[in-house]
């Protein structure tokens, strides 16, 4: 059986074909397309029709390659939503989480319902763009005509099959589900003037959504396609596609964002988890993603966009390696780096405000970004060990960022952990593996991860350079603390 993963991130999307050959999982990218938000009247919107059209073009490519039958799974970024009216039509275009409307919304909401209560209910970290805060700022006129609220991947599945569901891994990141009752929390829904009836019924990864309605897309030559519900939050699919085993491993799903955490069989909701802003998003097969959302390659992507010359990411790494590490300490999780007008200028201004050396060259900028990412990674691993009381021995870095050898080695040195980098296509692989488990080609998640190790190149990094990581982390904390006090 041929399986196709639709994997859409904030900057690009692709269709990846997967099949078994000689006992190994073989994948092939058959279609790639750009994604990004546009700004209209100072509001940031996604072009969902563009994404749907590109998916159909990708399926058409599969048909041209000779595949008449396939299954299809869809994963995208999280937190954003689609409002549908009684006729199943969009009430408005989909607003991007990078829109500035929610910059101060957490403060508004927590004046009514304290953080401690929200966290006890949901176990979800506080991020300004969580769906809870986006819906809090939504135009009440739109909500009054809304019949259904759907996540982006669920909406795309609805467009293809006519079936509406709320897939749990994506829904959990909304900060609207109660981690104890496993239902939408009524008190939180009251804050945003919605009811649980406005959300389609829950569905789990591995369930069958329905057949592609080819007649609706008659201008495309499409294969016979059955849509399978996968872990539709891209991070959840990436964790399925991570080859960890046992209980002493952690992961970083490294892309536009870096999601660092562990896989747990139960939520971890306590004061220390709240203090350090860790989340308990639902994973595939009854697991929880206990993780922290860390800004990732978005920063270097934005630096690249504003450079006069076009640098690829290998060149950024090469230039970064020429510079002495730790010349600046910057908290890239500060909301000022979420969507600035010019990332280079924002970094430089941060350094001016904190009386630090200002990076100017490509190498200085790249080194500054990669070094601080590695410091934050090392800090976060220590936090997880403190919160859970469990020692982490291995860190699996998956996704596009796994190719960054500078960050991989520095993270190993700073954390003292063995790093395993790869596979880079973990999200698409995880998507495909859920389809294969659904079709009984693979028995379970453990078997799937053994298949990953057998099928893909994974590079190992051992700590090799003696770095006073405790001293360095303390300097980072002091620099960030001083910056916070100056606000």
Short mmCIF file of C-alpha atoms in Angstrom, two decimals:
data_model
loop_
_atom_site.label_atom_id
_atom_site.label_comp_id
_atom_site.label_asym_id
_atom_site.label_seq_id
_atom_site.Cartn_x
_atom_site.Cartn_y
_atom_site.Cartn_z
CA UNK A 1 0.00 0.00 0.00
CA UNK A 2 1.16 3.51 -0.81
CA UNK A 3 0.81 6.18 1.89
CA UNK A 4 1.07 9.95 1.42
CA UNK A 5 1.81 12.45 4.16
CA UNK A 6 0.58 16.01 3.76
CA UNK A 7 2.95 17.94 6.00
CA UNK A 8 2.43 21.71 6.11
CA UNK A 9 4.50 24.07 8.21
CA UNK A 10 4.50 27.81 8.61
CA UNK A 11 6.84 28.43 5.66
CA UNK A 12 6.31 25.47 3.33
CA UNK A 13 4.32 22.32 2.70
CA UNK A 14 4.94 19.08 0.89
CA UNK A 15 3.48 15.73 0.02
CA UNK A 16 5.72 12.81 0.93
CA UNK A 17 5.10 9.31 -0.38
CA UNK A 18 6.00 6.32 1.78
CA UNK A 19 6.15 2.59 1.11
CA UNK A 20 7.95 -0.54 2.30
CA UNK A 21 10.85 -1.86 0.22
CA UNK A 22 13.07 -4.76 1.33
CA UNK A 23 12.00 -4.41 4.93
CA UNK A 24 12.69 -0.67 5.09
CA UNK A 25 10.44 2.38 4.96
CA UNK A 26 11.30 4.39 1.85
CA UNK A 27 10.03 7.94 1.46
CA UNK A 28 9.99 10.32 -1.49
CA UNK A 29 8.91 13.94 -1.66
CA UNK A 30 6.58 14.22 -4.65
CA UNK A 31 5.38 17.81 -4.31
CA UNK A 32 6.57 20.90 -2.44
CA UNK A 33 5.01 24.36 -2.19
CA UNK A 34 5.46 27.62 -0.34
CA UNK A 35 3.34 28.72 2.58
CA UNK A 36 3.19 31.98 4.47
CA UNK A 37 0.79 34.56 5.75
CA UNK A 38 -0.11 37.82 4.09
CA UNK A 39 -1.06 41.07 5.80
CA UNK A 40 -4.33 42.81 4.94
CA UNK A 41 -5.52 45.83 6.91
CA UNK A 42 -2.85 45.07 9.54
CA UNK A 43 -4.14 41.51 10.06
CA UNK A 44 -2.12 38.40 9.15
CA UNK A 45 -4.01 35.74 7.16
CA UNK A 46 -3.24 32.26 5.81
CA UNK A 47 -4.35 31.33 2.28
CA UNK A 48 -6.12 28.04 2.98
CA UNK A 49 -7.43 27.71 -0.59
CA UNK A 50 -3.84 27.81 -1.84
CA UNK A 51 -2.91 24.97 0.52
CA UNK A 52 -5.87 22.86 -0.58
CA UNK A 53 -5.05 23.44 -4.24
CA UNK A 54 -1.43 22.39 -3.69
CA UNK A 55 -2.53 19.19 -1.95
CA UNK A 56 -4.65 18.31 -4.98
CA UNK A 57 -1.72 19.05 -7.29
CA UNK A 58 0.43 16.75 -5.19
CA UNK A 59 -2.12 13.96 -5.38
CA UNK A 60 -2.27 14.47 -9.13
CA UNK A 61 1.51 13.99 -9.19
CA UNK A 62 1.08 10.69 -7.35
CA UNK A 63 -1.40 9.55 -9.99
CA UNK A 64 1.06 10.49 -12.75
CA UNK A 65 3.69 8.36 -11.00
CA UNK A 66 1.34 5.39 -11.46
CA UNK A 67 -0.28 5.21 -8.04
CA UNK A 68 -4.02 4.70 -8.47
CA UNK A 69 -4.77 3.93 -4.80
CA UNK A 70 -3.33 5.46 -1.62
CA UNK A 71 -4.05 6.57 1.90
CA UNK A 72 -3.50 10.17 2.97
CA UNK A 73 -2.78 11.82 6.32
CA UNK A 74 -2.70 15.55 7.08
CA UNK A 75 -0.64 17.40 9.66
CA UNK A 76 -0.05 21.15 10.03
CA UNK A 77 1.02 23.71 12.61
CA UNK A 78 -1.25 24.18 15.62
CA UNK A 79 -3.34 26.81 17.47
CA UNK A 80 -4.95 28.45 14.42
CA UNK A 81 -8.60 27.72 13.64
CA UNK A 82 -11.33 27.99 11.02
CA UNK A 83 -14.83 29.32 11.72
CA UNK A 84 -17.62 27.72 9.67
CA UNK A 85 -21.19 28.90 9.24
CA UNK A 86 -24.35 26.77 9.00
CA UNK A 87 -23.56 26.00 5.35
CA UNK A 88 -20.03 24.82 6.10
CA UNK A 89 -18.46 27.93 4.61
CA UNK A 90 -15.65 29.93 6.19
CA UNK A 91 -16.91 32.92 8.15
CA UNK A 92 -13.63 34.72 7.43
CA UNK A 93 -10.14 33.91 6.24
CA UNK A 94 -7.88 32.14 8.74
CA UNK A 95 -5.90 34.53 10.94
CA UNK A 96 -2.27 33.59 11.62
CA UNK A 97 -0.95 33.02 15.13
CA UNK A 98 1.74 35.60 14.32
CA UNK A 99 -0.89 38.33 14.19
CA UNK A 100 -0.37 40.94 16.89
CA UNK A 101 -3.97 40.96 18.18
CA UNK A 102 -3.15 38.70 21.14
CA UNK A 103 0.01 40.44 22.37
CA UNK A 104 -1.57 41.38 25.72
CA UNK A 105 -4.45 38.93 25.89
CA UNK A 106 -2.99 36.56 28.49
CA UNK A 107 -3.05 39.44 30.98
CA UNK A 108 -6.71 40.18 30.14
CA UNK A 109 -7.81 36.56 30.52
CA UNK A 110 -5.88 35.86 33.72
CA UNK A 111 -7.50 38.84 35.42
CA UNK A 112 -10.72 36.83 35.19
CA UNK A 113 -9.28 33.36 35.64
CA UNK A 114 -5.83 33.08 37.28
CA UNK A 115 -2.98 31.28 35.54
CA UNK A 116 -2.83 28.63 38.23
CA UNK A 117 -6.45 27.62 37.61
CA UNK A 118 -6.09 27.58 33.82
CA UNK A 119 -2.96 25.44 34.10
CA UNK A 120 -4.57 23.01 36.52
CA UNK A 121 -7.43 22.65 34.07
CA UNK A 122 -5.46 22.30 30.83
CA UNK A 123 -1.79 21.61 31.62
CA UNK A 124 -0.97 23.79 28.61
CA UNK A 125 1.82 26.35 28.57
CA UNK A 126 1.02 30.04 28.29
CA UNK A 127 1.78 31.36 24.81
CA UNK A 128 0.28 34.58 23.56
CA UNK A 129 -1.02 32.92 20.38
CA UNK A 130 -2.83 29.96 21.97
CA UNK A 131 -6.29 29.42 20.52
CA UNK A 132 -7.89 30.45 23.82
CA UNK A 133 -6.47 33.97 23.44
CA UNK A 134 -7.12 34.18 19.71
CA UNK A 135 -10.79 33.32 20.23
CA UNK A 136 -10.96 35.75 23.16
CA UNK A 137 -10.04 38.52 20.69
CA UNK A 138 -12.30 37.23 17.93
CA UNK A 139 -15.04 39.52 16.60
CA UNK A 140 -18.22 38.58 18.48
CA UNK A 141 -20.18 39.02 15.24
CA UNK A 142 -18.17 36.18 13.71
CA UNK A 143 -18.73 33.91 16.69
CA UNK A 144 -22.48 34.48 16.62
CA UNK A 145 -22.73 33.05 13.10
CA UNK A 146 -20.26 30.22 13.76
CA UNK A 147 -21.64 26.70 13.62
CA UNK A 148 -18.29 24.92 13.91
CA UNK A 149 -14.77 25.72 15.06
CA UNK A 150 -12.14 23.49 13.45
CA UNK A 151 -8.37 23.26 13.53
CA UNK A 152 -6.57 23.83 10.23
CA UNK A 153 -5.72 20.15 9.50
CA UNK A 154 -9.23 19.03 10.44
CA UNK A 155 -10.69 21.68 8.13
CA UNK A 156 -8.53 20.50 5.22
CA UNK A 157 -9.72 16.95 5.92
CA UNK A 158 -13.30 18.22 5.86
CA UNK A 159 -12.74 19.91 2.50
CA UNK A 160 -11.45 16.64 1.04
CA UNK A 161 -14.02 14.24 2.56
CA UNK A 162 -16.97 16.25 3.84
CA UNK A 163 -16.43 14.78 7.35
CA UNK A 164 -15.92 16.98 10.42
CA UNK A 165 -13.88 15.87 13.43
CA UNK A 166 -11.75 17.36 16.20
CA UNK A 167 -8.45 15.44 16.22
CA UNK A 168 -7.14 15.31 19.78
CA UNK A 169 -3.43 16.06 19.35
CA UNK A 170 -4.15 19.30 17.54
CA UNK A 171 -7.12 20.23 19.72
CA UNK A 172 -5.12 19.86 22.95
CA UNK A 173 -2.84 22.78 22.04
CA UNK A 174 -5.86 25.11 22.01
CA UNK A 175 -5.69 25.44 25.83
CA UNK A 176 -9.41 24.67 25.92
CA UNK A 177 -9.43 20.96 26.81
CA UNK A 178 -9.58 19.83 30.42
CA UNK A 179 -6.70 17.44 31.03
CA UNK A 180 -8.68 15.62 33.77
CA UNK A 181 -12.09 15.20 32.11
CA UNK A 182 -10.65 14.99 28.57
CA UNK A 183 -13.46 17.24 27.38
CA UNK A 184 -13.78 20.91 26.50
CA UNK A 185 -13.74 22.93 29.69
CA UNK A 186 -17.03 24.81 30.16
CA UNK A 187 -15.51 27.65 32.20
CA UNK A 188 -12.90 28.35 29.53
CA UNK A 189 -15.49 28.16 26.76
CA UNK A 190 -17.61 30.71 28.63
CA UNK A 191 -14.67 33.13 28.50
CA UNK A 192 -14.78 33.08 24.69
CA UNK A 193 -18.57 32.88 24.23
CA UNK A 194 -18.54 29.41 22.67
CA UNK A 195 -20.13 26.08 23.54
CA UNK A 196 -18.81 22.52 23.23
CA UNK A 197 -21.49 21.83 20.60
CA UNK A 198 -19.65 24.13 18.20
CA UNK A 199 -16.73 21.69 18.03
CA UNK A 200 -17.04 18.49 15.97
CA UNK A 201 -16.70 15.15 17.81
CA UNK A 202 -13.26 14.01 18.97
CA UNK A 203 -11.22 11.63 16.84
CA UNK A 204 -7.93 9.85 17.50
CA UNK A 205 -4.90 9.16 15.30
CA UNK A 206 -5.40 5.99 13.33
CA UNK A 207 -9.13 6.38 12.76
CA UNK A 208 -10.44 6.55 9.20
CA UNK A 209 -11.90 9.88 8.16
CA UNK A 210 -13.34 8.97 4.76
CA UNK A 211 -12.75 8.77 1.05
CA UNK A 212 -11.58 11.71 -1.02
CA UNK A 213 -14.58 13.17 -2.88
CA UNK A 214 -13.02 13.11 -6.34
CA UNK A 215 -16.23 14.42 -7.91
CA UNK A 216 -15.78 17.69 -6.00
CA UNK A 217 -12.40 18.23 -7.68
CA UNK A 218 -13.20 17.12 -11.21
CA UNK A 219 -10.53 19.33 -12.83
CA UNK A 220 -7.82 17.20 -11.17
CA UNK A 221 -6.88 13.64 -12.15
CA UNK A 222 -6.73 12.13 -8.67
CA UNK A 223 -6.02 8.64 -7.31
CA UNK A 224 -8.57 6.78 -5.21
CA UNK A 225 -7.66 8.09 -1.79
CA UNK A 226 -8.73 7.21 1.73
CA UNK A 227 -7.99 9.90 4.29
CA UNK A 228 -6.66 8.56 7.60
CA UNK A 229 -6.69 10.70 10.74
CA UNK A 230 -3.07 10.98 11.86
CA UNK A 231 -1.48 12.97 14.68
CA UNK A 232 -2.52 16.15 12.93
CA UNK A 233 -0.45 18.54 15.06
CA UNK A 234 2.89 18.44 13.25
CA UNK A 235 4.82 18.14 16.52
CA UNK A 236 2.77 15.09 17.50
CA UNK A 237 3.61 13.47 14.16
CA UNK A 238 7.28 14.38 14.62
CA UNK A 239 7.35 12.63 17.99
CA UNK A 240 5.83 9.50 16.45
CA UNK A 241 8.68 9.76 13.93
CA UNK A 242 11.39 10.00 16.64
CA UNK A 243 13.38 6.78 17.18
CA UNK A 244 13.66 6.95 20.98
CA UNK A 245 13.15 3.92 23.18
CA UNK A 246 12.99 3.32 26.90
CA UNK A 247 12.34 6.10 29.42
CA UNK A 248 15.59 8.11 29.47
CA UNK A 249 15.28 10.02 26.22
CA UNK A 250 14.04 13.43 25.26
CA UNK A 251 13.42 15.02 21.88
CA UNK A 252 13.72 18.29 20.04
CA UNK A 253 11.48 18.67 17.03
CA UNK A 254 13.56 21.33 15.33
CA UNK A 255 12.03 23.48 12.62
CA UNK A 256 10.49 26.94 12.58
CA UNK A 257 9.86 26.22 16.25
CA UNK A 258 11.87 23.97 18.54
CA UNK A 259 9.70 21.70 20.68
CA UNK A 260 11.79 20.14 23.44
CA UNK A 261 10.35 17.54 25.79
CA UNK A 262 9.63 13.95 26.71
CA UNK A 263 6.92 11.45 25.93
CA UNK A 264 4.86 10.61 29.01
CA UNK A 265 2.02 8.22 29.74
CA UNK A 266 0.35 10.82 31.97
CA UNK A 267 0.19 14.63 32.22
CA UNK A 268 2.67 16.37 34.53
CA UNK A 269 0.84 19.31 36.09
CA UNK A 270 2.59 20.83 39.09
CA UNK A 271 3.95 24.16 40.32
CA UNK A 272 7.39 23.63 38.84
CA UNK A 273 5.96 22.76 35.43
CA UNK A 274 3.84 25.93 35.54
CA UNK A 275 6.74 28.07 36.72
CA UNK A 276 8.89 26.91 33.80
CA UNK A 277 5.97 27.07 31.35
CA UNK A 278 5.87 23.43 30.22
CA UNK A 279 2.94 22.02 28.33
CA UNK A 280 1.04 18.72 28.30
CA UNK A 281 -0.22 18.35 24.75
CA UNK A 282 -1.90 15.09 23.85
CA UNK A 283 0.11 12.69 21.72
CA UNK A 284 -0.70 9.65 19.62
CA UNK A 285 -1.80 6.40 21.23
CA UNK A 286 -2.65 7.76 24.66
CA UNK A 287 0.66 9.56 25.25
CA UNK A 288 1.35 13.13 26.36
CA UNK A 289 3.92 15.51 24.94
CA UNK A 290 5.43 17.15 28.00
CA UNK A 291 7.42 19.87 26.31
CA UNK A 292 8.45 23.48 26.06
CA UNK A 293 7.86 25.62 22.98
CA UNK A 294 11.14 27.33 22.09
CA UNK A 295 11.62 29.68 19.19
CA UNK A 296 13.56 27.81 16.52
CA UNK A 297 14.88 28.32 13.02
CA UNK A 298 12.33 31.11 12.54
CA UNK A 299 14.95 33.58 13.74
CA UNK A 300 17.59 32.57 11.19
CA UNK A 301 14.90 32.31 8.49
CA UNK A 302 13.97 35.93 9.16
CA UNK A 303 17.64 37.02 9.22
CA UNK A 304 18.07 35.33 5.85
CA UNK A 305 15.05 37.18 4.47
CA UNK A 306 16.58 40.55 5.30
CA UNK A 307 20.11 39.90 4.01
CA UNK A 308 21.14 41.39 0.68
CA UNK A 309 22.84 38.13 -0.34
CA UNK A 310 21.06 34.79 -0.28
CA UNK A 311 22.66 32.38 2.19
CA UNK A 312 21.63 28.76 2.57
CA UNK A 313 21.60 27.16 6.01
CA UNK A 314 24.83 25.24 5.45
CA UNK A 315 26.54 28.58 4.82
CA UNK A 316 25.08 30.01 8.05
CA UNK A 317 26.58 27.08 9.98
CA UNK A 318 29.95 27.50 8.23
CA UNK A 319 30.08 31.22 9.06
CA UNK A 320 28.89 30.66 12.64
CA UNK A 321 31.73 28.20 13.31
CA UNK A 322 34.30 30.94 12.62
CA UNK A 323 33.08 33.02 15.57
CA UNK A 324 33.82 32.50 19.25
CA UNK A 325 30.69 31.28 21.00
CA UNK A 326 28.76 33.11 23.71
CA UNK A 327 29.43 36.73 22.80
CA UNK A 328 25.80 37.69 23.46
CA UNK A 329 23.05 36.36 25.69
CA UNK A 330 19.60 36.80 24.16
CA UNK A 331 16.25 35.38 25.17
CA UNK A 332 14.82 34.58 21.74
CA UNK A 333 11.61 33.46 23.45
CA UNK A 334 10.88 37.13 24.16
CA UNK A 335 7.70 38.09 22.29
CA UNK A 336 9.61 40.86 20.49
CA UNK A 337 11.15 38.14 18.27
CA UNK A 338 7.81 36.56 17.35
CA UNK A 339 7.21 38.72 14.29
CA UNK A 340 9.40 41.86 14.21
CA UNK A 341 9.60 44.15 11.20
CA UNK A 342 13.29 43.34 10.77
CA UNK A 343 14.87 40.47 12.74
CA UNK A 344 18.45 41.70 12.25
CA UNK A 345 17.64 45.13 13.60
CA UNK A 346 15.65 43.61 16.49
CA UNK A 347 18.62 41.48 17.56
CA UNK A 348 20.96 44.44 17.33
CA UNK A 349 18.60 46.68 19.29
CA UNK A 350 18.29 44.03 22.03
CA UNK A 351 22.09 44.02 22.33
CA UNK A 352 22.20 47.83 22.54
CA UNK A 353 19.59 47.82 25.29
CA UNK A 354 21.61 45.26 27.28
CA UNK A 355 25.05 46.77 26.60
CA UNK A 356 26.28 43.70 24.76
CA UNK A 357 28.48 43.36 21.70
CA UNK A 358 26.36 44.01 18.61
CA UNK A 359 26.50 41.31 15.90
CA UNK A 360 26.90 42.70 12.39
CA UNK A 361 28.31 40.04 10.07
CA UNK A 362 26.45 36.97 8.88
CA UNK A 363 28.70 34.78 11.02
CA UNK A 364 28.18 36.90 14.12
CA UNK A 365 24.41 36.86 13.69
CA UNK A 366 24.27 33.12 13.02
CA UNK A 367 26.60 32.34 15.92
CA UNK A 368 24.52 34.51 18.24
CA UNK A 369 21.31 32.71 17.26
CA UNK A 370 22.70 29.17 17.32
CA UNK A 371 24.61 29.64 20.58
CA UNK A 372 21.63 30.99 22.47
CA UNK A 373 19.39 28.23 21.07
CA UNK A 374 21.85 25.65 22.42
CA UNK A 375 21.96 27.32 25.83
CA UNK A 376 18.17 27.34 26.02
CA UNK A 377 18.09 23.67 25.00
CA UNK A 378 20.57 22.73 27.76
CA UNK A 379 18.61 24.75 30.34
CA UNK A 380 15.36 23.09 29.30
CA UNK A 381 16.78 19.58 29.61
CA UNK A 382 17.88 20.39 33.17
CA UNK A 383 14.41 21.74 33.92
CA UNK A 384 12.76 18.54 32.68
CA UNK A 385 15.03 16.45 34.88
CA UNK A 386 14.19 18.65 37.86
CA UNK A 387 10.44 18.61 37.21
CA UNK A 388 10.17 14.87 36.54
CA UNK A 389 12.92 13.58 38.81
CA UNK A 390 14.15 11.45 35.89
CA UNK A 391 17.59 11.59 34.31
CA UNK A 392 17.77 12.17 30.56
CA UNK A 393 20.61 10.29 28.87
CA UNK A 394 19.79 10.72 25.19
CA UNK A 395 18.42 13.64 23.20
CA UNK A 396 16.92 12.98 19.77
CA UNK A 397 16.91 16.00 17.46
CA UNK A 398 14.58 15.49 14.53
CA UNK A 399 13.32 17.72 11.75
CA UNK A 400 15.19 20.12 9.49
CA UNK A 401 17.24 21.51 12.38
CA UNK A 402 18.86 18.09 12.84
CA UNK A 403 21.18 19.01 9.97
CA UNK A 404 22.72 21.87 11.99
CA UNK A 405 25.95 20.24 13.18
CA UNK A 406 27.04 23.39 15.04
CA UNK A 407 23.92 23.38 17.24
CA UNK A 408 23.98 19.59 17.64
CA UNK A 409 27.55 19.49 18.93
CA UNK A 410 27.22 22.60 21.10
CA UNK A 411 24.03 21.21 22.65
CA UNK A 412 25.85 17.95 23.42
CA UNK A 413 28.71 19.90 25.01
CA UNK A 414 26.45 22.17 27.06
CA UNK A 415 23.98 19.51 28.18
CA UNK A 416 26.41 16.65 28.65
CA UNK A 417 23.97 14.40 26.80
CA UNK A 418 24.44 12.12 23.82
CA UNK A 419 22.71 13.63 20.82
CA UNK A 420 21.12 11.57 18.05
CA UNK A 421 20.30 13.73 15.02
CA UNK A 422 17.72 12.52 12.55
CA UNK A 423 15.63 11.68 10.78
CA UNK A 424 15.17 15.12 9.27
CA UNK A 425 11.79 14.08 7.83
CA UNK A 426 10.42 12.89 11.19
CA UNK A 427 7.06 14.67 10.83
CA UNK A 428 6.23 13.13 7.46
CA UNK A 429 7.55 9.76 8.68
CA UNK A 430 5.39 9.90 11.80
CA UNK A 431 2.39 10.80 9.66
CA UNK A 432 3.01 7.80 7.38
CA UNK A 433 3.65 5.41 10.28
CA UNK A 434 0.23 6.16 11.81
CA UNK A 435 -1.32 5.34 8.43
CA UNK A 436 0.62 2.07 8.36
CA UNK A 437 -0.43 1.13 11.90
CA UNK A 438 -4.03 1.94 10.95
CA UNK A 439 -3.74 -0.47 8.01
CA UNK A 440 -2.14 -3.18 10.19
CA UNK A 441 1.13 -3.06 8.23
CA UNK A 442 2.88 -2.26 11.52
CA UNK A 443 1.66 -3.56 14.86
CA UNK A 444 2.34 -0.65 17.21
CA UNK A 445 4.37 2.49 18.01
CA UNK A 446 7.37 0.58 19.38
CA UNK A 447 7.64 -1.46 16.19
CA UNK A 448 7.31 1.72 14.15
CA UNK A 449 10.26 3.29 15.95
CA UNK A 450 12.37 0.20 15.39
CA UNK A 451 11.57 0.55 11.69
CA UNK A 452 12.81 4.16 11.77
CA UNK A 453 16.19 3.08 13.19
CA UNK A 454 16.44 0.41 10.52
CA UNK A 455 15.46 2.71 7.65
CA UNK A 456 17.08 6.12 8.16
CA UNK A 457 20.50 7.62 8.84
CA UNK A 458 20.87 8.90 12.41
CA UNK A 459 24.07 10.72 13.42
CA UNK A 460 25.51 10.54 16.92
CA UNK A 461 27.16 13.44 18.80
CA UNK A 462 28.97 12.87 22.09
CA UNK A 463 30.01 15.72 24.43
CA UNK A 464 33.63 16.42 23.50
CA UNK A 465 34.55 19.98 24.45
CA UNK A 466 34.72 20.88 28.11
CA UNK A 467 32.43 23.85 28.56
CA UNK A 468 31.53 25.23 31.97
CA UNK A 469 27.85 24.85 31.16
CA UNK A 470 26.60 25.69 34.66
CA UNK A 471 28.55 28.96 34.64
CA UNK A 472 27.40 29.77 31.12
CA UNK A 473 23.75 29.05 31.90
CA UNK A 474 23.99 31.19 35.02
CA UNK A 475 25.39 34.09 32.97
CA UNK A 476 22.52 33.66 30.52
CA UNK A 477 19.98 33.71 33.36
CA UNK A 478 21.57 36.83 34.87
CA UNK A 479 21.55 38.64 31.53
CA UNK A 480 17.89 37.76 30.93
CA UNK A 481 16.94 38.70 34.48
CA UNK A 482 18.60 42.11 34.13
CA UNK A 483 16.74 42.68 30.88
CA UNK A 484 13.42 41.77 32.53
CA UNK A 485 14.05 44.18 35.39
CA UNK A 486 14.65 47.01 32.91
CA UNK A 487 11.23 46.61 31.30
#
